[in-house]
mmCIF file of C-alpha atoms and ligand atoms in Angstrom:
data_model
loop_
_atom_site.group_PDB
_atom_site.id
_atom_site.type_symbol
_atom_site.label_atom_id
_atom_site.label_comp_id
_atom_site.label_asym_id
_atom_site.label_seq_id
_atom_site.Cartn_x
_atom_site.Cartn_y
_atom_site.Cartn_z
ATOM 1 C CA MET A 216 50.378 66.219 -30.122
ATOM 2 C CA THR A 217 48.457 62.878 -28.972
ATOM 3 C CA LEU A 218 49.540 59.618 -30.935
ATOM 4 C CA ALA A 219 46.077 59.131 -31.837
ATOM 5 C CA GLU A 220 45.776 62.416 -33.579
ATOM 6 C CA LEU A 221 49.181 62.044 -35.340
ATOM 7 C CA VAL A 222 47.646 58.823 -36.655
ATOM 8 C CA ARG A 223 44.509 60.567 -38.140
ATOM 9 C CA ARG A 224 46.097 63.650 -39.425
ATOM 10 C CA LEU A 225 48.861 61.664 -41.152
ATOM 11 C CA ASP A 226 46.345 58.764 -42.643
ATOM 12 C CA LEU A 227 48.878 56.406 -40.539
ATOM 13 C CA THR A 228 47.827 52.495 -40.817
ATOM 14 C CA ILE A 229 47.454 50.978 -37.699
ATOM 15 C CA LEU A 230 49.324 47.533 -37.643
ATOM 16 C CA THR A 231 49.372 46.852 -33.728
ATOM 17 C CA SER A 232 46.842 48.640 -31.301
ATOM 18 C CA LEU A 233 47.660 51.887 -29.990
ATOM 19 C CA PRO A 234 47.988 52.149 -26.252
ATOM 20 C CA GLU A 235 44.406 53.125 -24.168
ATOM 21 C CA GLY A 236 44.577 56.828 -22.994
ATOM 22 C CA ASP A 237 46.209 59.470 -24.961
ATOM 23 C CA VAL A 238 49.994 59.441 -25.709
ATOM 24 C CA GLU A 239 51.661 63.053 -26.028
ATOM 25 C CA VAL A 240 54.250 62.480 -28.680
ATOM 26 C CA THR A 241 56.697 65.832 -28.823
ATOM 27 C CA ARG A 242 59.924 64.224 -30.227
ATOM 28 C CA GLY A 243 60.912 62.382 -33.311
ATOM 29 C CA TYR A 244 63.786 60.361 -34.895
ATOM 30 C CA VAL A 245 64.430 58.884 -38.407
ATOM 31 C CA SER A 246 67.324 56.437 -39.051
ATOM 32 C CA ASP A 247 67.720 53.093 -40.573
ATOM 33 C CA LEU A 248 70.687 52.202 -38.396
ATOM 34 C CA LEU A 249 69.697 50.570 -35.023
ATOM 35 C CA SER A 250 72.810 51.968 -33.314
ATOM 36 C CA ASP A 251 72.119 55.242 -34.368
ATOM 37 C CA VAL A 252 68.913 55.211 -32.445
ATOM 38 C CA LEU A 253 69.704 53.603 -29.523
ATOM 39 C CA GLY A 254 72.553 56.421 -28.838
ATOM 40 C CA LYS A 255 70.465 59.660 -30.383
ATOM 41 C CA ALA A 256 66.680 59.331 -30.007
ATOM 42 C CA SER A 257 64.651 60.331 -26.927
ATOM 43 C CA GLU A 258 62.340 58.685 -24.571
ATOM 44 C CA GLY A 259 58.879 58.932 -26.078
ATOM 45 C CA ALA A 260 59.567 59.680 -29.359
ATOM 46 C CA ILE A 261 58.286 58.498 -32.499
ATOM 47 C CA TRP A 262 60.814 56.696 -35.078
ATOM 48 C CA VAL A 263 60.727 56.514 -38.749
ATOM 49 C CA THR A 264 62.392 53.912 -40.311
ATOM 50 C CA LEU A 265 62.116 51.265 -43.607
ATOM 51 C CA GLN A 266 63.401 48.753 -41.200
ATOM 52 C CA SER A 267 60.840 46.212 -40.250
ATOM 53 C CA HIS A 268 62.453 43.014 -38.295
ATOM 54 C CA PRO A 269 61.587 42.013 -34.561
ATOM 55 C CA ASN A 270 64.946 43.606 -33.778
ATOM 56 C CA VAL A 271 63.343 47.402 -34.611
ATOM 57 C CA ILE A 272 60.804 46.404 -31.896
ATOM 58 C CA ALA A 273 63.356 45.578 -29.476
ATOM 59 C CA VAL A 274 65.145 48.470 -30.001
ATOM 60 C CA ALA A 275 61.603 50.668 -29.651
ATOM 61 C CA SER A 276 60.611 48.756 -27.072
ATOM 62 C CA LEU A 277 63.903 49.412 -25.086
ATOM 63 C CA LEU A 278 63.971 53.042 -25.372
ATOM 64 C CA ASN A 279 60.302 53.554 -24.290
ATOM 65 C CA LEU A 280 59.626 54.956 -27.839
ATOM 66 C CA SER A 281 55.719 55.879 -28.524
ATOM 67 C CA ALA A 282 55.461 54.285 -32.011
ATOM 68 C CA VAL A 283 57.201 53.323 -35.213
ATOM 69 C CA ILE A 284 56.404 54.541 -38.531
ATOM 70 C CA ILE A 285 57.415 52.155 -41.414
ATOM 71 C CA VAL A 286 57.806 53.769 -44.374
ATOM 72 C CA GLY A 287 57.166 53.263 -47.887
ATOM 73 C CA GLY A 288 54.079 51.153 -47.961
ATOM 74 C CA ILE A 289 56.468 48.238 -46.012
ATOM 75 C CA ILE A 290 54.429 45.773 -43.897
ATOM 76 C CA PRO A 291 56.527 43.841 -41.394
ATOM 77 C CA ASP A 292 56.076 40.070 -41.423
ATOM 78 C CA ASP A 293 53.936 38.319 -38.651
ATOM 79 C CA ALA A 294 56.910 37.507 -36.090
ATOM 80 C CA THR A 295 57.785 41.247 -36.235
ATOM 81 C CA LEU A 296 53.798 42.220 -35.435
ATOM 82 C CA GLU A 297 53.993 39.463 -32.730
ATOM 83 C CA ARG A 298 56.890 41.339 -31.123
ATOM 84 C CA ALA A 299 55.423 44.422 -31.173
ATOM 85 C CA ARG A 300 52.104 43.223 -29.418
ATOM 86 C CA GLU A 301 53.985 41.420 -26.863
ATOM 87 C CA ALA A 302 55.971 44.704 -26.544
ATOM 88 C CA SER A 303 53.034 47.107 -26.242
ATOM 89 C CA VAL A 304 55.032 48.989 -29.227
ATOM 90 C CA PRO A 305 52.471 50.665 -31.784
ATOM 91 C CA VAL A 306 53.639 49.993 -35.186
ATOM 92 C CA LEU A 307 52.271 51.990 -37.936
ATOM 93 C CA SER A 308 52.602 52.168 -41.704
ATOM 94 C CA THR A 309 52.873 54.897 -44.152
ATOM 95 C CA GLN A 310 52.871 54.616 -47.981
ATOM 96 C CA LEU A 311 55.373 57.848 -48.126
ATOM 97 C CA PRO A 312 58.559 57.915 -48.001
ATOM 98 C CA ALA A 313 60.565 58.617 -45.017
ATOM 99 C CA PHE A 314 61.570 62.326 -46.124
ATOM 100 C CA GLU A 315 57.822 62.825 -46.621
ATOM 101 C CA ILE A 316 56.510 61.926 -43.733
ATOM 102 C CA VAL A 317 59.159 63.307 -41.444
ATOM 103 C CA GLY A 318 58.223 66.652 -43.192
ATOM 104 C CA ARG A 319 54.569 66.415 -42.081
ATOM 105 C CA LEU A 320 55.293 65.200 -38.846
ATOM 106 C CA TYR A 321 57.373 68.354 -38.433
ATOM 107 C CA GLN A 322 54.603 70.374 -39.572
ATOM 108 C CA LEU A 323 52.650 69.224 -36.773
ATOM 109 C CA GLY A 324 54.978 70.168 -34.419
ATOM 110 C CA ILE A 325 57.135 67.069 -33.671
ATOM 111 C CA ARG A 326 60.819 68.017 -33.112
ATOM 112 C CA GLY A 327 64.243 66.323 -33.483
ATOM 113 C CA ASN A 328 66.785 66.522 -30.671
ATOM 114 C CA VAL A 329 70.389 66.605 -30.290
ATOM 115 C CA ASP A 330 70.682 64.756 -27.193
ATOM 116 C CA SER A 331 73.077 61.542 -26.426
ATOM 117 C CA CYS A 332 71.582 58.520 -24.506
ATOM 118 C CA VAL A 333 73.303 59.825 -21.713
ATOM 119 C CA ASP A 334 71.142 63.107 -21.125
ATOM 120 C CA GLY A 335 67.970 60.339 -22.330
ATOM 121 C CA MET B 225 85.501 45.814 -4.438
ATOM 122 C CA GLY B 226 85.211 44.220 -0.741
ATOM 123 C CA LEU B 227 81.572 45.085 -0.992
ATOM 124 C CA LYS B 228 79.009 42.041 -1.393
ATOM 125 C CA PRO B 229 76.533 42.328 -4.540
ATOM 126 C CA LEU B 230 72.926 42.847 -3.952
ATOM 127 C CA LEU B 231 71.982 41.149 -7.006
ATOM 128 C CA GLU B 232 73.087 38.978 -9.353
ATOM 129 C CA MET B 233 71.681 37.427 -12.634
ATOM 130 C CA ARG B 234 73.159 35.535 -15.841
ATOM 131 C CA PHE B 235 71.651 35.754 -19.090
ATOM 132 C CA PRO B 236 72.258 33.733 -22.042
ATOM 133 C CA VAL B 237 73.234 34.970 -25.255
ATOM 134 C CA GLN B 238 73.273 32.837 -28.653
ATOM 135 C CA GLY B 239 75.460 34.256 -31.761
ATOM 136 C CA ASN B 240 73.671 34.751 -35.031
ATOM 137 C CA ASP B 241 70.095 34.146 -33.221
ATOM 138 C CA PHE B 242 68.027 37.109 -34.485
ATOM 139 C CA ILE B 243 64.911 35.803 -33.274
ATOM 140 C CA GLN B 244 65.824 35.919 -29.191
ATOM 141 C CA ALA B 245 68.103 38.967 -29.766
ATOM 142 C CA GLY B 246 67.384 41.390 -27.628
ATOM 143 C CA GLU B 247 65.802 39.468 -24.459
ATOM 144 C CA ALA B 248 68.741 39.425 -22.324
ATOM 145 C CA SER B 249 68.967 43.100 -22.230
ATOM 146 C CA SER B 250 64.717 43.555 -22.142
ATOM 147 C CA ARG B 251 65.376 41.433 -19.259
ATOM 148 C CA ILE B 252 67.982 43.305 -17.924
ATOM 149 C CA LYS B 253 66.091 46.815 -18.080
ATOM 150 C CA ARG B 254 63.049 44.855 -16.696
ATOM 151 C CA THR B 255 64.534 43.843 -13.510
ATOM 152 C CA LEU B 256 66.073 47.414 -12.938
ATOM 153 C CA GLN B 257 62.664 48.633 -13.450
ATOM 154 C CA GLN B 258 61.493 46.503 -11.067
ATOM 155 C CA ILE B 259 63.996 46.940 -8.035
ATOM 156 C CA GLY B 260 62.971 50.918 -8.632
ATOM 157 C CA MET B 261 66.310 51.978 -10.338
ATOM 158 C CA GLU B 262 65.859 55.499 -11.617
ATOM 159 C CA SER B 263 64.836 55.770 -14.976
ATOM 160 C CA SER B 264 67.748 57.371 -16.198
ATOM 161 C CA LEU B 265 69.824 54.861 -14.886
ATOM 162 C CA VAL B 266 67.665 52.382 -16.182
ATOM 163 C CA ARG B 267 68.026 53.631 -19.852
ATOM 164 C CA ARG B 268 71.728 53.915 -19.731
ATOM 165 C CA ALA B 269 72.048 50.722 -18.493
ATOM 166 C CA ALA B 270 69.280 49.129 -21.190
ATOM 167 C CA ILE B 271 71.165 50.756 -24.227
ATOM 168 C CA ALA B 272 74.634 49.522 -23.135
ATOM 169 C CA SER B 273 73.132 45.964 -22.176
ATOM 170 C CA TYR B 274 71.387 45.997 -26.213
ATOM 171 C CA GLU B 275 74.468 46.830 -27.842
ATOM 172 C CA ALA B 276 76.671 44.325 -26.032
ATOM 173 C CA GLU B 277 74.553 41.420 -26.294
ATOM 174 C CA MET B 278 73.777 42.443 -30.164
ATOM 175 C CA ASN B 279 77.957 42.505 -30.334
ATOM 176 C CA ILE B 280 77.419 38.644 -29.304
ATOM 177 C CA VAL B 281 74.767 37.661 -31.779
ATOM 178 C CA ILE B 282 76.535 39.730 -34.180
ATOM 179 C CA HIS B 283 80.544 38.741 -34.091
ATOM 180 C CA ALA B 284 80.872 35.977 -31.625
ATOM 181 C CA TYR B 285 79.316 32.321 -31.253
ATOM 182 C CA HIS B 286 78.143 32.373 -27.802
ATOM 183 C CA GLY B 287 78.192 34.317 -24.296
ATOM 184 C CA GLU B 288 76.315 35.657 -21.467
ATOM 185 C CA LEU B 289 75.568 39.108 -20.050
ATOM 186 C CA VAL B 290 75.764 39.022 -16.224
ATOM 187 C CA LEU B 291 73.900 41.739 -14.410
ATOM 188 C CA THR B 292 75.270 42.553 -10.719
ATOM 189 C CA ILE B 293 73.976 45.190 -8.750
ATOM 190 C CA TRP B 294 76.497 46.818 -6.158
ATOM 191 C CA PRO B 295 75.590 49.292 -3.181
ATOM 192 C CA ASN B 296 77.592 51.961 -5.223
ATOM 193 C CA LEU B 297 76.827 50.719 -8.995
ATOM 194 C CA ILE B 298 75.477 48.693 -11.679
ATOM 195 C CA GLU B 299 77.424 46.306 -13.569
ATOM 196 C CA ILE B 300 76.903 44.389 -16.709
ATOM 197 C CA VAL B 301 79.383 42.082 -17.958
ATOM 198 C CA ALA B 302 79.070 40.874 -21.603
ATOM 199 C CA ALA B 303 81.449 37.893 -21.997
ATOM 200 C CA ASP B 304 81.540 35.639 -25.106
ATOM 201 C CA VAL B 305 83.179 33.113 -26.953
ATOM 202 C CA GLY B 306 84.294 34.161 -30.414
ATOM 203 C CA PRO B 307 86.897 35.367 -32.767
ATOM 204 C CA GLY B 308 87.971 38.451 -30.337
ATOM 205 C CA ILE B 309 89.008 41.796 -31.460
ATOM 206 C CA SER B 310 92.618 42.286 -32.764
ATOM 207 C CA ASP B 311 92.593 46.213 -32.440
ATOM 208 C CA VAL B 312 90.241 47.460 -29.765
ATOM 209 C CA ALA B 313 91.286 51.265 -29.969
ATOM 210 C CA LEU B 314 90.168 50.653 -33.428
ATOM 211 C CA ALA B 315 86.817 48.922 -33.077
ATOM 212 C CA MET B 316 86.334 51.854 -30.574
ATOM 213 C CA GLN B 317 85.913 54.498 -33.482
ATOM 214 C CA GLU B 318 82.357 55.738 -34.453
ATOM 215 C CA GLY B 319 81.910 54.114 -38.139
ATOM 216 C CA TYR B 320 84.848 51.322 -37.471
ATOM 217 C CA SER B 321 82.569 47.888 -38.279
ATOM 218 C CA THR B 322 83.068 44.627 -39.650
ATOM 219 C CA ALA B 323 79.695 43.718 -39.558
ATOM 220 C CA PRO B 324 78.635 41.546 -42.549
ATOM 221 C CA GLU B 325 76.552 42.680 -45.481
ATOM 222 C CA SER B 326 73.448 40.599 -44.279
ATOM 223 C CA VAL B 327 73.390 42.320 -41.113
ATOM 224 C CA ARG B 328 74.366 45.553 -42.156
ATOM 225 C CA GLN B 329 70.864 45.208 -43.980
ATOM 226 C CA MET B 330 68.894 45.176 -41.050
ATOM 227 C CA GLY B 331 70.464 48.470 -39.521
ATOM 228 C CA PHE B 332 73.400 46.874 -37.935
ATOM 229 C CA GLY B 333 77.244 47.545 -38.466
ATOM 230 C CA ALA B 334 77.122 51.266 -37.999
ATOM 231 C CA GLY B 335 80.117 50.880 -35.916
ATOM 232 C CA MET B 336 78.360 53.201 -32.949
ATOM 233 C CA GLY B 337 77.770 50.488 -30.453
ATOM 234 C CA LEU B 338 81.256 50.584 -28.721
ATOM 235 C CA PRO B 339 80.935 54.348 -28.439
ATOM 236 C CA ASN B 340 77.098 54.121 -27.390
ATOM 237 C CA MET B 341 78.664 51.779 -24.230
ATOM 238 C CA GLN B 342 81.160 54.252 -24.077
ATOM 239 C CA LYS B 343 78.626 57.070 -23.767
ATOM 240 C CA CYS B 344 76.360 55.285 -21.393
ATOM 241 C CA ALA B 345 78.713 54.184 -19.157
ATOM 242 C CA ASP B 346 80.568 55.472 -16.505
ATOM 243 C CA GLU B 347 83.294 52.863 -16.992
ATOM 244 C CA LEU B 348 84.205 50.974 -20.266
ATOM 245 C CA LEU B 349 86.458 48.116 -19.941
ATOM 246 C CA VAL B 350 86.981 45.725 -23.175
ATOM 247 C CA GLU B 351 89.445 42.380 -22.287
ATOM 248 C CA THR B 352 89.783 40.521 -25.665
ATOM 249 C CA LYS B 353 92.108 37.735 -27.094
ATOM 250 C CA VAL B 354 91.818 37.194 -30.550
ATOM 251 C CA GLY B 355 90.710 33.505 -31.216
ATOM 252 C CA GLU B 356 89.008 33.170 -27.566
ATOM 253 C CA GLY B 357 86.654 35.882 -27.066
ATOM 254 C CA THR B 358 85.928 39.159 -25.590
ATOM 255 C CA ARG B 359 84.505 40.178 -22.221
ATOM 256 C CA VAL B 360 83.161 44.082 -21.813
ATOM 257 C CA VAL B 361 82.400 45.359 -18.704
ATOM 258 C CA ILE B 362 80.117 48.292 -18.351
ATOM 259 C CA LYS B 363 79.862 49.918 -14.967
ATOM 260 C CA ILE B 364 77.302 52.865 -14.160
ATOM 261 C CA ASN B 365 77.460 54.456 -10.805
ATOM 262 C CA LEU B 366 74.678 54.775 -8.674
HETATM 263 N N1 ATP C 272 82.205 40.806 -28.903
HETATM 264 C C1 ATP C 272 82.741 40.872 -30.187
HETATM 265 N N2 ATP C 272 83.543 39.843 -30.267
HETATM 266 C C2 ATP C 272 84.488 40.055 -31.709
HETATM 267 N N3 ATP C 272 84.504 41.296 -32.656
HETATM 268 C C3 ATP C 272 83.495 42.483 -31.767
HETATM 269 C C4 ATP C 272 82.839 42.173 -30.462
HETATM 270 N N4 ATP C 272 82.247 43.197 -30.237
HETATM 271 C C5 ATP C 272 82.654 44.329 -31.085
HETATM 272 N N5 ATP C 272 83.250 43.579 -32.237
HETATM 273 C C6 ATP C 272 84.252 44.417 -33.489
HETATM 274 O O1 ATP C 272 84.217 45.684 -32.907
HETATM 275 C C7 ATP C 272 83.484 46.214 -34.343
HETATM 276 C C8 ATP C 272 83.171 47.688 -33.566
HETATM 277 O O2 ATP C 272 81.848 47.109 -32.715
HETATM 278 P P1 ATP C 272 80.999 48.384 -32.378
HETATM 279 O O3 ATP C 272 79.591 47.617 -31.760
HETATM 280 O O4 ATP C 272 81.246 49.652 -32.446
HETATM 281 O O5 ATP C 272 79.830 48.142 -33.936
HETATM 282 P P2 ATP C 272 79.280 47.532 -34.895
HETATM 283 O O6 ATP C 272 79.082 45.981 -34.041
HETATM 284 O O7 ATP C 272 80.379 46.874 -36.065
HETATM 285 O O8 ATP C 272 77.914 47.862 -35.613
HETATM 286 P P3 ATP C 272 76.966 48.816 -34.226
HETATM 287 O O9 ATP C 272 77.035 48.607 -33.319
HETATM 288 O O10 ATP C 272 76.401 50.150 -34.772
HETATM 289 O O11 ATP C 272 75.687 47.641 -35.216
HETATM 290 C C9 ATP C 272 83.082 45.338 -34.489
HETATM 291 O O12 ATP C 272 82.149 45.306 -36.231
HETATM 292 C C10 ATP C 272 83.601 43.840 -34.821
HETATM 293 O O13 ATP C 272 84.564 44.113 -35.588
HETATM 294 MG MG1 MG C 273 77.882 46.582 -32.611
#
């Protein structure tokens, strides 16, 4: 499913703009521990978290993640959004808690993975 | 090593600076991409660099990352002035962390940084002296 379609189907709020052109999302990861994400999220995955500080963007950018979904209606501060714009990381927000949004992503065909960083 | 490095770049890292944090590893990633390094190698180098950089930010006072490209490998050295590590074997264990509560709330302190470096590197060396500092060497074969 494309990122734009996910945003529409899950009624996500776009906090920093989506990239031009279609981005296909097939993988997802949920965690609030940054090193856990670094070790396990696969390239292009969509990341669900309640963290909202600038280091989230650094991690997302480093891993070429397709987007970050911040749960529970949390709105990140300006420093985070500024960093996200610079790094072209789409930041999305939902009022739903993590369990709910991940369940809905799964229903739309997004899957997790058991890759380590070595496999990508 | 006998061979001459193809490239060497140094990136300073400041302890406790969570605004600049990630800048050094992001520049390492960009450099490797620009010279056309294979994407899986870039990914491993970027992850290991970020973990090493964050360990300086969180656990040490200041330091630097040095990226050296050799004909046969990518080498990243993260050297810091800091408290050092008293038990390296323990520090290497997944889940072990001395990160303070304030940074745990940001999602650091899972005790997975050194294990991630180990996974991403073909060779990982940790040299440390309590009260002086730590030097982590990450080698990724080309
Ligand atoms: N550069 C360093 N200087 C001093 N101590 C360090 C350094 N790097 C690691 N350590 C020690 O080793 C422990 C484990 O490091 P590791 O990177 O695996 O986990 P962490 O940094 O605590 O958490 P995470 O990396 O998951 O956010 C640290 O908690 C700290 O006690
Ligand atoms: Mg760490």
